[in-house]
Short mmCIF file of C-alpha atoms in Angstrom, two decimals:
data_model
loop_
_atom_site.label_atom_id
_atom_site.label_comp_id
_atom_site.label_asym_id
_atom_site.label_seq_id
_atom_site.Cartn_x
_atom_site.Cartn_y
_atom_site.Cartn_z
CA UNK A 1 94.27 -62.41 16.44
CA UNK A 2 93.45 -58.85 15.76
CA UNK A 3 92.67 -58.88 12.12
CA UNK A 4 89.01 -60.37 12.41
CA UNK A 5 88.42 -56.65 14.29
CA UNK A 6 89.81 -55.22 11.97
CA UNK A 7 87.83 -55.86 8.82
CA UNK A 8 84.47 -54.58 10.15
CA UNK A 9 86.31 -51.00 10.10
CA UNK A 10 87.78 -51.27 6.79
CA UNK A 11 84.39 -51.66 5.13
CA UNK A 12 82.98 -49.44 7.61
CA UNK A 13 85.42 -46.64 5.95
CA UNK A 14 85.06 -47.93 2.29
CA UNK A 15 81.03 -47.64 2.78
CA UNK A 16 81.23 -44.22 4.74
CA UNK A 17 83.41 -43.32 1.83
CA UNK A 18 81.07 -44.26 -1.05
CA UNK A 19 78.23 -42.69 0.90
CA UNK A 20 79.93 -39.67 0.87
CA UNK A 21 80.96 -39.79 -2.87
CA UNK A 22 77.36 -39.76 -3.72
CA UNK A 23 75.41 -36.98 -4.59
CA UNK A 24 71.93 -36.24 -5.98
CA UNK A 25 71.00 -33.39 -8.50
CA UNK A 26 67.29 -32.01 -9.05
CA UNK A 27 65.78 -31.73 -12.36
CA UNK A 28 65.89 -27.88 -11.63
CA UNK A 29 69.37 -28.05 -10.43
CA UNK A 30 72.84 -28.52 -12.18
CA UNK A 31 76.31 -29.62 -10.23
CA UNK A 32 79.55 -27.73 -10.54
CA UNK A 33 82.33 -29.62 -10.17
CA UNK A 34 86.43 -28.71 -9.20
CA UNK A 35 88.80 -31.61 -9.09
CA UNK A 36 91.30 -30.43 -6.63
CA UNK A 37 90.63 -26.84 -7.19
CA UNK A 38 90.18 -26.65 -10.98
CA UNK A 39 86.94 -26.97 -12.48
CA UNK A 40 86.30 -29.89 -14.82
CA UNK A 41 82.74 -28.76 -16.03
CA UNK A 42 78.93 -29.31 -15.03
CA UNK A 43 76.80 -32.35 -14.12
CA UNK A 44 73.09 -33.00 -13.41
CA UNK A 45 70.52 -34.03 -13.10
CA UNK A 46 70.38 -37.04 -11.48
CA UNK A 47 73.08 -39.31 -9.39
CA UNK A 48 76.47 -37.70 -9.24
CA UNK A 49 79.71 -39.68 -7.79
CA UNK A 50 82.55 -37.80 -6.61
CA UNK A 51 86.13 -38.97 -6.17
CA UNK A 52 86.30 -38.76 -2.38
CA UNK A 53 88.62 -35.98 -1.24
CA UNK A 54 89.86 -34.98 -4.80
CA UNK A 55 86.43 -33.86 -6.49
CA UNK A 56 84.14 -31.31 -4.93
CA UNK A 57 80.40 -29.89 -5.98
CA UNK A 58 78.67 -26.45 -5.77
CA UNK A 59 74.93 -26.77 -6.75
CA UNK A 60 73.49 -24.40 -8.73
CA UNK A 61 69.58 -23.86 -9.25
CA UNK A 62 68.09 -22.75 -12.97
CA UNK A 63 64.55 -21.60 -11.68
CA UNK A 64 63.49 -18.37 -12.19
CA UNK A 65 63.66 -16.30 -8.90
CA UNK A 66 61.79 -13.20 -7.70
CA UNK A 67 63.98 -10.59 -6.44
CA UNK A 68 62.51 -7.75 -4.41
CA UNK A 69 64.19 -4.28 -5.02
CA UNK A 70 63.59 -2.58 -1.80
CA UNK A 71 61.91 0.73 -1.44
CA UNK A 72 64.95 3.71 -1.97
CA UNK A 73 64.18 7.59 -2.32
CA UNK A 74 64.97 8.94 -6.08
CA UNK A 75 64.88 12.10 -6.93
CA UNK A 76 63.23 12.72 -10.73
CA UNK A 77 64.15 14.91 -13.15
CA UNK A 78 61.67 17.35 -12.32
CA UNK A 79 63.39 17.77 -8.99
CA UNK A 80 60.54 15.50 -7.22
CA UNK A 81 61.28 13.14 -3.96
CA UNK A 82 59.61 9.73 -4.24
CA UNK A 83 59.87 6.59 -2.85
CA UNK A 84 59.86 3.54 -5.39
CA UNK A 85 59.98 -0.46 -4.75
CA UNK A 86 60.16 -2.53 -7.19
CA UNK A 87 60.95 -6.56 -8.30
CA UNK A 88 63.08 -8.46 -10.41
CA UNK A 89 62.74 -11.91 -11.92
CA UNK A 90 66.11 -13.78 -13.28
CA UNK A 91 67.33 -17.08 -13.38
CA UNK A 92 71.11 -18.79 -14.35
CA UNK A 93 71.70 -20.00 -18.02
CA UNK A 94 75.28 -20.53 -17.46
CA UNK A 95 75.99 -22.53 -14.40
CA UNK A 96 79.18 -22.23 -14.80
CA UNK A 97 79.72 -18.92 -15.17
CA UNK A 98 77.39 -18.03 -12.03
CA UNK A 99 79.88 -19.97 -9.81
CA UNK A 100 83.20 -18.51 -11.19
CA UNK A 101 82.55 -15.32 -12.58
CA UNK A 102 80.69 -13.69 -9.38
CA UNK A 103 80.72 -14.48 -6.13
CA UNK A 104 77.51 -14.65 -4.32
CA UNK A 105 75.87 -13.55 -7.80
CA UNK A 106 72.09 -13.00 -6.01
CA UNK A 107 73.50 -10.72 -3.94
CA UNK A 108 75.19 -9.28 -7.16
CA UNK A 109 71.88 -8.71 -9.24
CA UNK A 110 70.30 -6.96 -6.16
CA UNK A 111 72.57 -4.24 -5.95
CA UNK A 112 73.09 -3.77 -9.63
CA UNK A 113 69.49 -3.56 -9.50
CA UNK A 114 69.02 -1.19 -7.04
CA UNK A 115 71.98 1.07 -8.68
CA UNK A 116 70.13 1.01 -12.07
CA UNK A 117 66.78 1.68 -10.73
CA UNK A 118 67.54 5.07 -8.98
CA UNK A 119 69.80 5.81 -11.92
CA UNK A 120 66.96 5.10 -14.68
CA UNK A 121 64.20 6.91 -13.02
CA UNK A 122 66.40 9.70 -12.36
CA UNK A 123 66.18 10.91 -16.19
CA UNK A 124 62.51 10.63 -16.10
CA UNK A 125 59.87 13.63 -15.06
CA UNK A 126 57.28 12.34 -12.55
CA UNK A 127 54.20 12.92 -14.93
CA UNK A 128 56.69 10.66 -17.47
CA UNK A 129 57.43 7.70 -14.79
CA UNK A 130 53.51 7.76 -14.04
CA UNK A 131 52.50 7.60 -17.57
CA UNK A 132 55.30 5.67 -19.14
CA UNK A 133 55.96 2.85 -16.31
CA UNK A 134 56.09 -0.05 -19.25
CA UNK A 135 58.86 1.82 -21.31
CA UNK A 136 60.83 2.22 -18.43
CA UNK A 137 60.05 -1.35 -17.02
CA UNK A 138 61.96 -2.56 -20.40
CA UNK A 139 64.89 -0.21 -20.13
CA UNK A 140 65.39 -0.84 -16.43
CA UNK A 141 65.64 -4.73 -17.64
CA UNK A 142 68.25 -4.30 -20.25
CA UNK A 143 70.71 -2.34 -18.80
CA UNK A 144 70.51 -4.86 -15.62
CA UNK A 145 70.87 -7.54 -18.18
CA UNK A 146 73.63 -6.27 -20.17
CA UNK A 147 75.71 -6.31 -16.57
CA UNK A 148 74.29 -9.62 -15.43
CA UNK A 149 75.35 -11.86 -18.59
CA UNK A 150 78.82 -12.28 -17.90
CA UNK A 151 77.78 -13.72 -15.11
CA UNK A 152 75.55 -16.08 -16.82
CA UNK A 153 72.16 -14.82 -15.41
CA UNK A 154 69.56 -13.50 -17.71
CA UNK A 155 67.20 -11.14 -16.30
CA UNK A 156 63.73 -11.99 -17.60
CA UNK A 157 61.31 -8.89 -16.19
CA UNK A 158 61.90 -5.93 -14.01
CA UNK A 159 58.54 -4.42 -12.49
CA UNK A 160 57.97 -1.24 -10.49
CA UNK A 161 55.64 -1.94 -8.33
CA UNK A 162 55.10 1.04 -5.36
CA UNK A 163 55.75 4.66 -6.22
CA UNK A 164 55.14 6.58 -2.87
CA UNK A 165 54.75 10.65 -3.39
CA UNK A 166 55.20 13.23 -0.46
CA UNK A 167 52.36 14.11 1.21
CA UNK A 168 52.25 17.64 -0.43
CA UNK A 169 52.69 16.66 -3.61
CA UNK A 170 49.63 13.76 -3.01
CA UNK A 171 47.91 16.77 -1.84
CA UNK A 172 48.70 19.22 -4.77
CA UNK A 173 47.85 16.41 -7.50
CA UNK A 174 44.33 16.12 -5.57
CA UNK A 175 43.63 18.91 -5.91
CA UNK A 176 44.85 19.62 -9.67
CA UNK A 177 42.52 16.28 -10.22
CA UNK A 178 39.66 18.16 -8.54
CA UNK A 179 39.98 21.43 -10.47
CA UNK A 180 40.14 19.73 -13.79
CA UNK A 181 36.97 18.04 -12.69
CA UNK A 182 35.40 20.84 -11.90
CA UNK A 183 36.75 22.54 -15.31
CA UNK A 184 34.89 19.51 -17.11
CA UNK A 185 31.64 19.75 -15.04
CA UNK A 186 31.59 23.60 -16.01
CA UNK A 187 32.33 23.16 -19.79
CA UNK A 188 29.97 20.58 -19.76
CA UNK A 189 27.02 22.36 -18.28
CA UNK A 190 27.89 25.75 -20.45
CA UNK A 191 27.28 23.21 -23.55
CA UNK A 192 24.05 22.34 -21.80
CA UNK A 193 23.36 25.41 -21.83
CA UNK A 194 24.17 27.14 -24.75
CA UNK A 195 22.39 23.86 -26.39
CA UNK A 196 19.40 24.54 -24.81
CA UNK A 197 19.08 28.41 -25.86
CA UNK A 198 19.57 26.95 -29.51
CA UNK A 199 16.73 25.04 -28.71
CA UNK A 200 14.62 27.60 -27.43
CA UNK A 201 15.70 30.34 -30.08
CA UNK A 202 14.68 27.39 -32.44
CA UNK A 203 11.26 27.05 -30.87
CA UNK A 204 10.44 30.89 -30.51
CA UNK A 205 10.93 31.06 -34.66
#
């Protein structure tokens, strides 16, 4: 008498279970997957169906993301305190590897960042880092790169993009700026000068 009841709950379960087996995967977005554990390779994009209970999924995104690289106090090698802030742009190319080879791999990049920043601009003079940001742009990418790619993220640009200076050196810079104005102004009007008694000695012949 019981089994009419009974059926309503059995396809209950087998729909609850399907549902659950489903999965989507963006275009942007590719699907680990571990079959009791062990992983069996990638998936996506599009519909995914798991073996309920056996197969499992961690999602991992390919776009490129924008890392800041917060603001930390390096000393150059001209013995010079500044503050510098900077920001990184990587993205996965081996899903795969970003899941098992690291855990928690943008946490990873940021400190491996932050490490090679303060150790890169360390062997540069501040008159060096102001003049020869680009250079040191590029070498601040590939030594983050060559420690990101066994974890299967490639980093694609590393920009510094906020050098603070202590106030007295802001102060002592202003005021090396001014004097070599000044040192222009006056070599420019002695020319003016001595240009004009040419002129003059030419005119009293």
């Amino acid at each position: 008498m019981q089994l009419p009841f009974i059926w309503p709950l059995v396809v209950f379960i087998i729909i609850f279970i399907l549902f659950r087996s489903l999965r989507v995967v963006k275009e942007y977005e590719r699907g680990v997957i571990f079959f009791l554990g062990k992983c069996t390779g990638v998936r996506g994009p599009g519909l995914i169906i798991l073996l309920p209970v056996l197969e499992q999924m961690t999602k991992v995104t390919l776009r490129t993301i924008t890392m800041d690289i917060p603001s930390q106090k390096i000393i150059t090698k001209d013995n010079v305190s500044i503050d510098i802030a900077a920001v990184a742009y990587f993205h996965v190319v081996d899903s795969q590897k970003s899941v098992l080879a690291i855990e928690q791999v943008y946490s990873a990049v940021n400190q491996i960042s932050q490490t090679t920043v303060r150790n890169v601009v360390g062997q540069f003079s501040l008159d060096e880092l102001l003049s020869q940001t680009l250079d040191i742009n590029t070498q601040i990418k590939t030594v983050i790169d060559s420690h990101t790619e066994p974890w299967g993220v490639q980093v694609t640009a590393v920009e510094i993009k906020d050098i603070t200076l202590p106030d007295n050196m802001q102060r002592a810079m202003a005021k090396e700026a001014e004097a070599e104005r000044e040192k222009r102004a006056k070599i420019i009007a002695a020319d003016g000068e001595f240009q004009a008694s040419i002129k003059l000695g030419e005119a009293a012949d």
